[in-house]
Amino acid sequence: AAFAGGADDDTLVINGEIEMTTKADAPEHMEGTGIDQVISGWHFRADETQQIQMDDFENQGMIFVDQAINTWNTAEGSAGQSCADCHNDPESMAGVTATYPKWNEDAGEVRTVQMQVNDCRVNRMGAEPWPYDAAPAINMEALIASQSRGMPVDVAIDGPAAETWEQGKDIYYTRYGQLELACASCHEENYGNYIRADHLSQGQINGFPTYRLKNAKLNGAHSRFKGCVRDTRAETFATGSPEFVALELYVKSRGNGLSVEGPSVRN
Amino acid sequence: MRLTAITMAVALSAGMAVADTVAPTQVTYGEYGAIETSLSGQVGDAERGRELMIARGKGNCIACHAVEALSDAPFHGEVGPPLDAVGSYRSPAELRGIVANAKMTFPETVMPAFYKTTGFIRPGDGYTGKAAEGELDPILTAQEIEDVVAFLMTLQGS
């Protein structure tokens, strides 16, 4: 940490009105990790990148949100229904992203937003499921996330979700691949440090989906996990796999208290 | 005629180098993680070591370490300590051990092992994200470890 920048002290306000909590006391379950403050990835990006996220007209992630609004209103599948037919305005989704992944009692599993949307598509609309993290799915996830912007992440990790959460925690601390690196090696032990040209953040997912300048589209958390695992010279898990669902729950819970930012902007 | 003789001499010494190479699974580490003798049986080439320190698919050491002598290559990381004077306070045996498998010197370190082929969880086929097929090669060969060590020994600080 000799010349590490660490997190900056800027304040994130979107469109001059939505005030974001980008630093918060670490949730109780993080005791012993050495992290007492959780910090949004926004604080580790360059000023130019940060600014793009502060204005919806500049945030190109919002273009995909607009596309998802069209999808929301379009009937699809054998039942001839659209999301709007059952859920009215997208505003009805406020709070969803803040609490997902979430235990679904009927299905007896922890579900991500994309899994829940596909459940509606398949079982209520009679439509094809969207492939995980593919454009229509991630755009819809961003539309849903944008309805919770500014709300604190608050995923449940106890009760029936506890087992999945533990599995995610195991994955977070497993040193994968020929480089033998865990999520924690980079995002817990070394956040604030540079690794090559990259300023390491805590690897939080309160900002997902993320519009990346690098590939000019929205990126899902599972796709990001996949890239990070690949970079350890490891065999990755698939997007939508039970392992990444568990990891999403665990990583999201490390950001309990931070504002939902999706769609955020990153390099 | 002369060319043939030279080619033969090169082939011969290359053959000897292979014969003297210590396989990744056969390396003897000292109590504090040092490796006393050359892994290839040959001396290292500091110039080649320099290139390996920079190369992304190889050592990529500057991803984590700042090295002033390599400032022509951009973007040095901060995950590990700067190495500018490491040749002045570490012996070749210590450096060889650290580069081959740093965990023998620093238990639990995040620094990867560059001369290790077994004991990984979900090893991949390079950076493809796919499963590795067959036996893994170490990230650096025995001679490449020696080359890197030779370069590190040139780092004497200022």
GROMACS .gro file of C-alpha atoms in nm:
model
  425
    1ALA     CA    1   0.000   0.000   0.000
    2ALA     CA    2   0.304   0.226  -0.042
    3PHE     CA    3   0.148   0.461  -0.295
    4ALA     CA    4  -0.202   0.317  -0.304
    5GLY     CA    5  -0.482   0.557  -0.379
    6GLY     CA    6  -0.743   0.371  -0.177
    7ALA     CA    7  -1.103   0.488  -0.199
    8ASP     CA    8  -1.156   0.856  -0.279
    9ASP     CA    9  -1.377   1.097  -0.081
   10ASP     CA   10  -1.614   1.201  -0.361
   11THR     CA   11  -1.991   1.197  -0.317
   12LEU     CA   12  -2.225   1.018  -0.555
   13VAL     CA   13  -2.549   1.199  -0.635
   14ILE     CA   14  -2.738   1.091  -0.946
   15ASN     CA   15  -2.910   1.353  -1.160
   16GLY     CA   16  -2.851   1.601  -0.879
   17GLU     CA   17  -3.119   1.429  -0.671
   18ILE     CA   18  -3.065   1.063  -0.580
   19GLU     CA   19  -2.812   1.058  -0.296
   20MET     CA   20  -2.618   0.734  -0.280
   21THR     CA   21  -2.470   0.568   0.024
   22THR     CA   22  -2.136   0.454  -0.115
   23LYS     CA   23  -1.963   0.386   0.216
   24ALA     CA   24  -2.126   0.210   0.508
   25ASP     CA   25  -2.036   0.026   0.827
   26ALA     CA   26  -1.960  -0.332   0.737
   27PRO     CA   27  -2.245  -0.570   0.816
   28GLU     CA   28  -2.204  -0.779   1.128
   29HIS     CA   29  -2.127  -1.099   0.941
   30MET     CA   30  -1.803  -0.942   0.811
   31GLU     CA   31  -1.647  -0.927   1.155
   32GLY     CA   32  -1.299  -1.079   1.137
   33THR     CA   33  -1.248  -1.000   0.768
   34GLY     CA   34  -1.041  -0.689   0.842
   35ILE     CA   35  -1.299  -0.477   0.661
   36ASP     CA   36  -1.497  -0.245   0.886
   37GLN     CA   37  -1.627  -0.020   0.611
   38VAL     CA   38  -1.784  -0.142   0.290
   39ILE     CA   39  -1.719   0.075  -0.014
   40SER     CA   40  -1.884   0.092  -0.353
   41GLY     CA   41  -1.664   0.016  -0.654
   42TRP     CA   42  -1.751   0.368  -0.776
   43HIS     CA   43  -1.492   0.512  -0.535
   44PHE     CA   44  -1.209   0.327  -0.705
   45ARG     CA   45  -1.271   0.452  -1.056
   46ALA     CA   46  -1.124   0.755  -1.229
   47ASP     CA   47  -1.308   1.089  -1.202
   48GLU     CA   48  -1.413   1.076  -1.570
   49THR     CA   49  -1.571   0.734  -1.524
   50GLN     CA   50  -1.738   0.840  -1.199
   51GLN     CA   51  -1.897   1.143  -1.361
   52ILE     CA   52  -2.064   0.943  -1.635
   53GLN     CA   53  -2.265   0.759  -1.370
   54MET     CA   54  -2.387   1.084  -1.213
   55ASP     CA   55  -2.613   1.184  -1.501
   56ASP     CA   56  -2.862   0.951  -1.669
   57PHE     CA   57  -2.816   1.132  -2.000
   58GLU     CA   58  -2.449   1.041  -1.996
   59ASN     CA   59  -2.485   0.697  -1.843
   60GLN     CA   60  -2.507   0.478  -2.150
   61GLY     CA   61  -2.639   0.195  -1.935
   62MET     CA   62  -2.968   0.388  -1.937
   63ILE     CA   63  -3.004   0.328  -2.312
   64PHE     CA   64  -3.039  -0.040  -2.233
   65VAL     CA   65  -3.284   0.035  -1.956
   66ASP     CA   66  -3.496   0.214  -2.216
   67GLN     CA   67  -3.478  -0.090  -2.441
   68ALA     CA   68  -3.598  -0.303  -2.150
   69ILE     CA   69  -3.898  -0.072  -2.101
   70ASN     CA   70  -4.007  -0.166  -2.453
   71THR     CA   71  -3.965  -0.533  -2.369
   72TRP     CA   72  -4.161  -0.480  -2.048
   73ASN     CA   73  -4.457  -0.356  -2.247
   74THR     CA   74  -4.440  -0.618  -2.524
   75ALA     CA   75  -4.653  -0.932  -2.506
   76GLU     CA   76  -4.462  -1.252  -2.569
   77GLY     CA   77  -4.525  -1.624  -2.543
   78SER     CA   78  -4.831  -1.847  -2.564
   79ALA     CA   79  -5.024  -1.660  -2.292
   80GLY     CA   80  -5.002  -1.339  -2.496
   81GLN     CA   81  -4.900  -1.131  -2.197
   82SER     CA   82  -4.639  -0.872  -2.118
   83CYS     CA   83  -4.469  -0.794  -1.789
   84ALA     CA   84  -4.685  -0.482  -1.777
   85ASP     CA   85  -5.005  -0.686  -1.789
   86CYS     CA   86  -4.931  -0.835  -1.448
   87HIS     CA   87  -4.690  -0.587  -1.289
   88ASN     CA   88  -4.820  -0.253  -1.425
   89ASP     CA   89  -4.539   0.004  -1.432
   90PRO     CA   90  -4.175  -0.092  -1.383
   91GLU     CA   91  -4.196   0.121  -1.065
   92SER     CA   92  -4.373  -0.178  -0.909
   93MET     CA   93  -4.027  -0.340  -0.900
   94ALA     CA   94  -3.895  -0.090  -0.644
   95GLY     CA   95  -3.715  -0.279  -0.368
   96VAL     CA   96  -3.666  -0.603  -0.564
   97THR     CA   97  -3.296  -0.559  -0.644
   98ALA     CA   98  -3.225  -0.446  -0.287
   99THR     CA   99  -3.338  -0.783  -0.150
  100TYR     CA  100  -3.228  -1.030  -0.422
  101PRO     CA  101  -3.094  -1.300  -0.441
  102LYS     CA  102  -3.375  -1.423  -0.222
  103TRP     CA  103  -3.514  -1.750  -0.094
  104ASN     CA  104  -3.821  -1.865  -0.289
  105GLU     CA  105  -4.036  -2.079  -0.067
  106ASP     CA  106  -4.235  -2.254  -0.341
  107ALA     CA  107  -3.929  -2.343  -0.544
  108GLY     CA  108  -3.721  -2.427  -0.237
  109GLU     CA  109  -3.421  -2.239  -0.371
  110VAL     CA  110  -3.242  -1.906  -0.361
  111ARG     CA  111  -3.327  -1.709  -0.674
  112THR     CA  112  -3.158  -1.424  -0.851
  113VAL     CA  113  -3.363  -1.156  -1.027
  114GLN     CA  114  -3.288  -1.320  -1.361
  115MET     CA  115  -3.412  -1.657  -1.236
  116GLN     CA  116  -3.732  -1.496  -1.112
  117VAL     CA  117  -3.788  -1.316  -1.442
  118ASN     CA  118  -3.736  -1.640  -1.633
  119ASP     CA  119  -3.983  -1.812  -1.404
  120CYS     CA  120  -4.242  -1.554  -1.509
  121ARG     CA  121  -4.148  -1.594  -1.873
  122VAL     CA  122  -4.168  -1.971  -1.876
  123ASN     CA  123  -4.447  -2.044  -1.631
  124ARG     CA  124  -4.671  -1.741  -1.663
  125MET     CA  125  -4.609  -1.610  -2.016
  126GLY     CA  126  -4.534  -1.935  -2.196
  127ALA     CA  127  -4.221  -1.774  -2.344
  128GLU     CA  128  -3.865  -1.897  -2.384
  129PRO     CA  129  -3.629  -1.832  -2.094
  130TRP     CA  130  -3.358  -1.576  -2.163
  131PRO     CA  131  -3.002  -1.713  -2.155
  132TYR     CA  132  -2.824  -1.599  -1.839
  133ASP     CA  133  -2.665  -1.253  -1.861
  134ALA     CA  134  -2.753  -1.227  -2.232
  135ALA     CA  135  -2.868  -0.885  -2.354
  136PRO     CA  136  -3.246  -0.912  -2.296
  137ALA     CA  137  -3.197  -1.061  -1.949
  138ILE     CA  138  -2.933  -0.815  -1.832
  139ASN     CA  139  -3.120  -0.517  -1.976
  140MET     CA  140  -3.433  -0.622  -1.786
  141GLU     CA  141  -3.226  -0.673  -1.471
  142ALA     CA  142  -3.098  -0.317  -1.514
  143LEU     CA  143  -3.451  -0.179  -1.555
  144ILE     CA  144  -3.552  -0.358  -1.236
  145ALA     CA  145  -3.236  -0.242  -1.053
  146SER     CA  146  -3.292   0.119  -1.157
  147GLN     CA  147  -3.620   0.114  -0.965
  148SER     CA  148  -3.426   0.055  -0.641
  149ARG     CA  149  -3.151   0.312  -0.694
  150GLY     CA  150  -3.060   0.474  -0.365
  151MET     CA  151  -3.225   0.203  -0.155
  152PRO     CA  152  -2.990   0.012   0.077
  153VAL     CA  153  -2.893  -0.340  -0.019
  154ASP     CA  154  -3.053  -0.568   0.237
  155VAL     CA  155  -3.035  -0.934   0.143
  156ALA     CA  156  -3.134  -1.197   0.397
  157ILE     CA  157  -2.863  -1.446   0.484
  158ASP     CA  158  -3.033  -1.638   0.763
  159GLY     CA  159  -3.315  -1.890   0.772
  160PRO     CA  160  -3.351  -2.100   0.458
  161ALA     CA  161  -3.097  -1.886   0.267
  162ALA     CA  162  -2.820  -1.964   0.517
  163GLU     CA  163  -2.699  -2.281   0.347
  164THR     CA  164  -2.661  -2.112   0.008
  165TRP     CA  165  -2.491  -1.817   0.174
  166GLU     CA  166  -2.237  -2.048   0.339
  167GLN     CA  167  -2.167  -2.213   0.005
  168GLY     CA  168  -2.106  -1.870  -0.148
  169LYS     CA  169  -1.874  -1.779   0.136
  170ASP     CA  170  -1.671  -2.098   0.081
  171ILE     CA  171  -1.631  -2.008  -0.285
  172TYR     CA  172  -1.527  -1.653  -0.196
  173TYR     CA  173  -1.237  -1.781   0.012
  174THR     CA  174  -1.129  -2.069  -0.214
  175ARG     CA  175  -0.799  -2.014  -0.393
  176TYR     CA  176  -0.876  -2.127  -0.747
  177GLY     CA  177  -0.660  -2.199  -1.046
  178GLN     CA  178  -0.292  -2.223  -1.114
  179LEU     CA  179  -0.243  -1.877  -0.961
  180GLU     CA  180  -0.417  -1.993  -0.641
  181LEU     CA  181  -0.608  -1.671  -0.585
  182ALA     CA  182  -0.941  -1.628  -0.407
  183CYS     CA  183  -1.185  -1.341  -0.439
  184ALA     CA  184  -1.055  -1.242  -0.097
  185SER     CA  185  -0.690  -1.233  -0.218
  186CYS     CA  186  -0.773  -0.939  -0.440
  187HIS     CA  187  -1.089  -0.778  -0.305
  188GLU     CA  188  -1.044  -0.825   0.071
  189GLU     CA  189  -0.665  -0.825   0.123
  190ASN     CA  190  -0.573  -0.583  -0.153
  191TYR     CA  191  -0.853  -0.340  -0.229
  192GLY     CA  192  -0.711   0.007  -0.282
  193ASN     CA  193  -0.394  -0.136  -0.435
  194TYR     CA  194  -0.316  -0.137  -0.802
  195ILE     CA  195  -0.274  -0.471  -0.979
  196ARG     CA  196  -0.113  -0.379  -1.311
  197ALA     CA  197  -0.325  -0.089  -1.436
  198ASP     CA  198  -0.635  -0.185  -1.236
  199HIS     CA  199  -0.728  -0.017  -0.911
  200LEU     CA  200  -0.867  -0.298  -0.697
  201SER     CA  201  -1.205  -0.234  -0.536
  202GLN     CA  202  -1.383  -0.449  -0.278
  203GLY     CA  203  -1.557  -0.630  -0.564
  204GLN     CA  204  -1.902  -0.520  -0.446
  205ILE     CA  205  -2.207  -0.586  -0.664
  206ASN     CA  206  -2.438  -0.310  -0.542
  207GLY     CA  207  -2.371  -0.139  -0.878
  208PHE     CA  208  -2.476  -0.427  -1.102
  209PRO     CA  209  -2.562  -0.452  -1.380
  210THR     CA  210  -2.266  -0.243  -1.481
  211TYR     CA  211  -2.213  -0.052  -1.803
  212ARG     CA  212  -1.848  -0.105  -1.891
  213LEU     CA  213  -1.669   0.140  -2.116
  214LYS     CA  214  -1.447  -0.152  -2.213
  215ASN     CA  215  -1.722  -0.348  -2.392
  216ALA     CA  216  -1.993  -0.082  -2.426
  217LYS     CA  217  -2.274  -0.293  -2.286
  218LEU     CA  218  -2.432  -0.395  -1.960
  219ASN     CA  219  -2.249  -0.668  -1.770
  220GLY     CA  220  -2.395  -0.906  -1.515
  221ALA     CA  221  -2.238  -1.003  -1.185
  222HIS     CA  222  -2.196  -1.365  -1.297
  223SER     CA  223  -2.009  -1.254  -1.608
  224ARG     CA  224  -1.780  -1.046  -1.390
  225PHE     CA  225  -1.724  -1.339  -1.152
  226LYS     CA  226  -1.643  -1.553  -1.453
  227GLY     CA  227  -1.380  -1.310  -1.577
  228CYS     CA  228  -1.222  -1.285  -1.233
  229VAL     CA  229  -1.205  -1.664  -1.188
  230ARG     CA  230  -1.064  -1.706  -1.540
  231ASP     CA  231  -0.788  -1.460  -1.451
  232THR     CA  232  -0.665  -1.698  -1.183
  233ARG     CA  233  -0.595  -1.955  -1.457
  234ALA     CA  234  -0.888  -2.159  -1.335
  235GLU     CA  235  -1.179  -2.343  -1.488
  236THR     CA  236  -1.467  -2.103  -1.429
  237PHE     CA  237  -1.824  -2.175  -1.330
  238ALA     CA  238  -2.104  -2.095  -1.575
  239THR     CA  239  -2.321  -1.786  -1.553
  240GLY     CA  240  -2.643  -1.888  -1.381
  241SER     CA  241  -2.477  -2.191  -1.216
  242PRO     CA  242  -2.570  -2.280  -0.857
  243GLU     CA  243  -2.216  -2.184  -0.755
  244PHE     CA  244  -2.247  -1.832  -0.895
  245VAL     CA  245  -2.599  -1.792  -0.754
  246ALA     CA  246  -2.455  -1.873  -0.410
  247LEU     CA  247  -2.158  -1.644  -0.469
  248GLU     CA  248  -2.392  -1.364  -0.578
  249LEU     CA  249  -2.588  -1.395  -0.254
  250TYR     CA  250  -2.270  -1.392  -0.047
  251VAL     CA  251  -2.103  -1.103  -0.230
  252LYS     CA  252  -2.425  -0.903  -0.230
  253SER     CA  253  -2.454  -0.952   0.147
  254ARG     CA  254  -2.107  -0.799   0.189
  255GLY     CA  255  -2.263  -0.482   0.050
  256ASN     CA  256  -2.564  -0.475   0.283
  257GLY     CA  257  -2.606  -0.106   0.365
  258LEU     CA  258  -2.468   0.031   0.038
  259SER     CA  259  -2.713   0.185  -0.208
  260VAL     CA  260  -2.832  -0.004  -0.512
  261GLU     CA  261  -2.658   0.175  -0.801
  262GLY     CA  262  -2.747  -0.031  -1.105
  263PRO     CA  263  -2.686   0.040  -1.380
  264SER     CA  264  -2.350   0.177  -1.269
  265VAL     CA  265  -2.060   0.276  -1.494
  266ARG     CA  266  -1.717   0.116  -1.477
  267ASN     CA  267  -1.415   0.096  -1.706
  268MET     CA  268   3.135  -2.900  -4.153
  269ARG     CA  269   3.191  -2.636  -3.888
  270LEU     CA  270   2.821  -2.555  -3.880
  271THR     CA  271   2.740  -2.921  -3.816
  272ALA     CA  272   2.988  -2.931  -3.534
  273ILE     CA  273   2.834  -2.624  -3.372
  274THR     CA  274   2.482  -2.760  -3.414
  275MET     CA  275   2.590  -3.083  -3.254
  276ALA     CA  276   2.753  -2.904  -2.965
  277VAL     CA  277   2.435  -2.702  -2.905
  278ALA     CA  278   2.220  -3.014  -2.928
  279LEU     CA  279   2.449  -3.185  -2.681
  280SER     CA  280   2.439  -2.910  -2.422
  281ALA     CA  281   2.061  -2.877  -2.463
  282GLY     CA  282   2.035  -3.249  -2.395
  283MET     CA  283   2.246  -3.213  -2.086
  284ALA     CA  284   2.032  -2.924  -1.964
  285VAL     CA  285   1.722  -3.142  -1.982
  286ALA     CA  286   1.900  -3.422  -1.800
  287ASP     CA  287   1.998  -3.186  -1.517
  288THR     CA  288   1.658  -3.022  -1.484
  289VAL     CA  289   1.482  -3.071  -1.153
  290ALA     CA  290   1.112  -3.144  -1.218
  291PRO     CA  291   0.858  -2.923  -1.035
  292THR     CA  292   0.750  -3.217  -0.821
  293GLN     CA  293   1.112  -3.302  -0.726
  294VAL     CA  294   1.226  -2.966  -0.594
  295THR     CA  295   1.386  -2.963  -0.247
  296TYR     CA  296   1.302  -2.654  -0.045
  297GLY     CA  297   1.503  -2.560   0.263
  298GLU     CA  298   1.345  -2.493   0.600
  299TYR     CA  299   1.276  -2.129   0.504
  300GLY     CA  300   1.182  -2.202   0.146
  301ALA     CA  301   1.515  -2.157  -0.035
  302ILE     CA  302   1.636  -2.376  -0.324
  303GLU     CA  303   2.014  -2.418  -0.316
  304THR     CA  304   2.102  -2.522  -0.669
  305SER     CA  305   2.001  -2.422  -1.021
  306LEU     CA  306   1.676  -2.587  -1.133
  307SER     CA  307   1.806  -2.621  -1.489
  308GLY     CA  308   2.165  -2.701  -1.407
  309GLN     CA  309   2.257  -2.385  -1.599
  310VAL     CA  310   2.317  -2.024  -1.506
  311GLY     CA  311   2.042  -1.773  -1.571
  312ASP     CA  312   2.032  -1.502  -1.837
  313ALA     CA  313   1.936  -1.170  -1.675
  314GLU     CA  314   1.829  -1.013  -2.006
  315ARG     CA  315   1.577  -1.291  -2.068
  316GLY     CA  316   1.470  -1.267  -1.706
  317ARG     CA  317   1.394  -0.901  -1.760
  318GLU     CA  318   1.155  -0.987  -2.046
  319LEU     CA  319   0.986  -1.262  -1.842
  320MET     CA  320   0.921  -1.020  -1.554
  321ILE     CA  321   0.722  -0.797  -1.791
  322ALA     CA  322   0.547  -1.053  -2.014
  323ARG     CA  323   0.179  -1.089  -1.921
  324GLY     CA  324   0.143  -1.459  -1.998
  325LYS     CA  325   0.471  -1.540  -1.821
  326GLY     CA  326   0.603  -1.386  -1.499
  327ASN     CA  327   0.388  -1.073  -1.518
  328CYS     CA  328   0.567  -0.984  -1.196
  329ILE     CA  329   0.510  -0.612  -1.243
  330ALA     CA  330   0.135  -0.676  -1.211
  331CYS     CA  331   0.209  -0.689  -0.839
  332HIS     CA  332   0.559  -0.542  -0.793
  333ALA     CA  333   0.706  -0.204  -0.878
  334VAL     CA  334   1.057  -0.228  -1.025
  335GLU     CA  335   1.230   0.095  -1.122
  336ALA     CA  336   1.466  -0.084  -1.360
  337LEU     CA  337   1.157  -0.192  -1.559
  338SER     CA  338   0.998   0.152  -1.575
  339ASP     CA  339   0.999   0.137  -1.957
  340ALA     CA  340   0.714  -0.116  -1.921
  341PRO     CA  341   0.403   0.069  -1.798
  342PHE     CA  342   0.172  -0.005  -1.502
  343HIS     CA  343   0.342  -0.155  -1.202
  344GLY     CA  344   0.124  -0.294  -0.926
  345GLU     CA  345   0.126  -0.250  -0.548
  346VAL     CA  346   0.011  -0.590  -0.426
  347GLY     CA  347   0.368  -0.700  -0.344
  348PRO     CA  348   0.666  -0.496  -0.219
  349PRO     CA  349   0.890  -0.300  -0.461
  350LEU     CA  350   1.183  -0.516  -0.569
  351ASP     CA  351   1.440  -0.242  -0.640
  352ALA     CA  352   1.704  -0.365  -0.395
  353VAL     CA  353   1.599  -0.727  -0.354
  354GLY     CA  354   1.930  -0.856  -0.499
  355SER     CA  355   2.120  -0.680  -0.221
  356TYR     CA  356   1.950  -0.853   0.070
  357ARG     CA  357   1.832  -1.186  -0.076
  358SER     CA  358   2.057  -1.469  -0.191
  359PRO     CA  359   2.006  -1.649  -0.524
  360ALA     CA  360   1.888  -1.956  -0.329
  361GLU     CA  361   1.624  -1.752  -0.146
  362LEU     CA  362   1.508  -1.580  -0.464
  363ARG     CA  363   1.490  -1.913  -0.651
  364GLY     CA  364   1.269  -2.051  -0.374
  365ILE     CA  365   1.045  -1.743  -0.369
  366VAL     CA  366   0.991  -1.741  -0.745
  367ALA     CA  367   0.943  -2.119  -0.768
  368ASN     CA  368   0.690  -2.134  -0.483
  369ALA     CA  369   0.664  -1.827  -0.261
  370LYS     CA  370   0.436  -2.009  -0.019
  371MET     CA  371   0.737  -2.205   0.109
  372THR     CA  372   0.888  -1.873   0.223
  373PHE     CA  373   0.571  -1.673   0.297
  374PRO     CA  374   0.291  -1.911   0.398
  375GLU     CA  375  -0.050  -1.797   0.268
  376THR     CA  376   0.101  -1.530   0.044
  377VAL     CA  377  -0.104  -1.417  -0.256
  378MET     CA  378   0.206  -1.449  -0.475
  379PRO     CA  379   0.152  -1.737  -0.721
  380ALA     CA  380   0.392  -2.031  -0.747
  381PHE     CA  381   0.569  -2.027  -1.083
  382TYR     CA  382   0.726  -2.372  -1.065
  383LYS     CA  383   0.445  -2.591  -0.945
  384THR     CA  384   0.221  -2.829  -1.138
  385THR     CA  385  -0.002  -3.010  -0.888
  386GLY     CA  386  -0.238  -2.945  -0.599
  387PHE     CA  387  -0.456  -2.680  -0.766
  388ILE     CA  388  -0.832  -2.635  -0.731
  389ARG     CA  389  -1.008  -2.629  -1.070
  390PRO     CA  390  -0.692  -2.561  -1.272
  391GLY     CA  391  -0.766  -2.401  -1.609
  392ASP     CA  392  -0.624  -2.427  -1.956
  393GLY     CA  393  -0.422  -2.104  -1.938
  394TYR     CA  394  -0.652  -1.803  -1.934
  395THR     CA  395  -0.933  -1.963  -2.138
  396GLY     CA  396  -1.159  -2.036  -1.840
  397LYS     CA  397  -1.182  -2.396  -1.962
  398ALA     CA  398  -1.060  -2.696  -1.764
  399ALA     CA  399  -0.695  -2.789  -1.804
  400GLU     CA  400  -0.641  -3.103  -2.008
  401GLY     CA  401  -0.370  -3.344  -1.914
  402GLU     CA  402  -0.070  -3.248  -1.707
  403LEU     CA  403  -0.005  -2.883  -1.632
  404ASP     CA  404   0.315  -2.710  -1.729
  405PRO     CA  405   0.466  -2.481  -1.468
  406ILE     CA  406   0.409  -2.114  -1.555
  407LEU     CA  407   0.786  -2.070  -1.591
  408THR     CA  408   1.030  -2.342  -1.701
  409ALA     CA  409   1.332  -2.434  -1.490
  410GLN     CA  410   1.557  -2.220  -1.709
  411GLU     CA  411   1.311  -1.930  -1.698
  412ILE     CA  412   1.316  -1.940  -1.316
  413GLU     CA  413   1.696  -1.915  -1.335
  414ASP     CA  414   1.669  -1.625  -1.581
  415VAL     CA  415   1.433  -1.435  -1.349
  416VAL     CA  416   1.660  -1.501  -1.050
  417ALA     CA  417   1.957  -1.371  -1.251
  418PHE     CA  418   1.765  -1.052  -1.326
  419LEU     CA  419   1.657  -1.011  -0.962
  420MET     CA  420   2.023  -1.033  -0.858
  421THR     CA  421   2.094  -0.726  -1.073
  422LEU     CA  422   1.853  -0.523  -0.857
  423GLN     CA  423   2.091  -0.374  -0.603
  424GLY     CA  424   1.902  -0.055  -0.517
  425SER     CA  425   2.051   0.292  -0.552
   0.00000   0.00000   0.00000
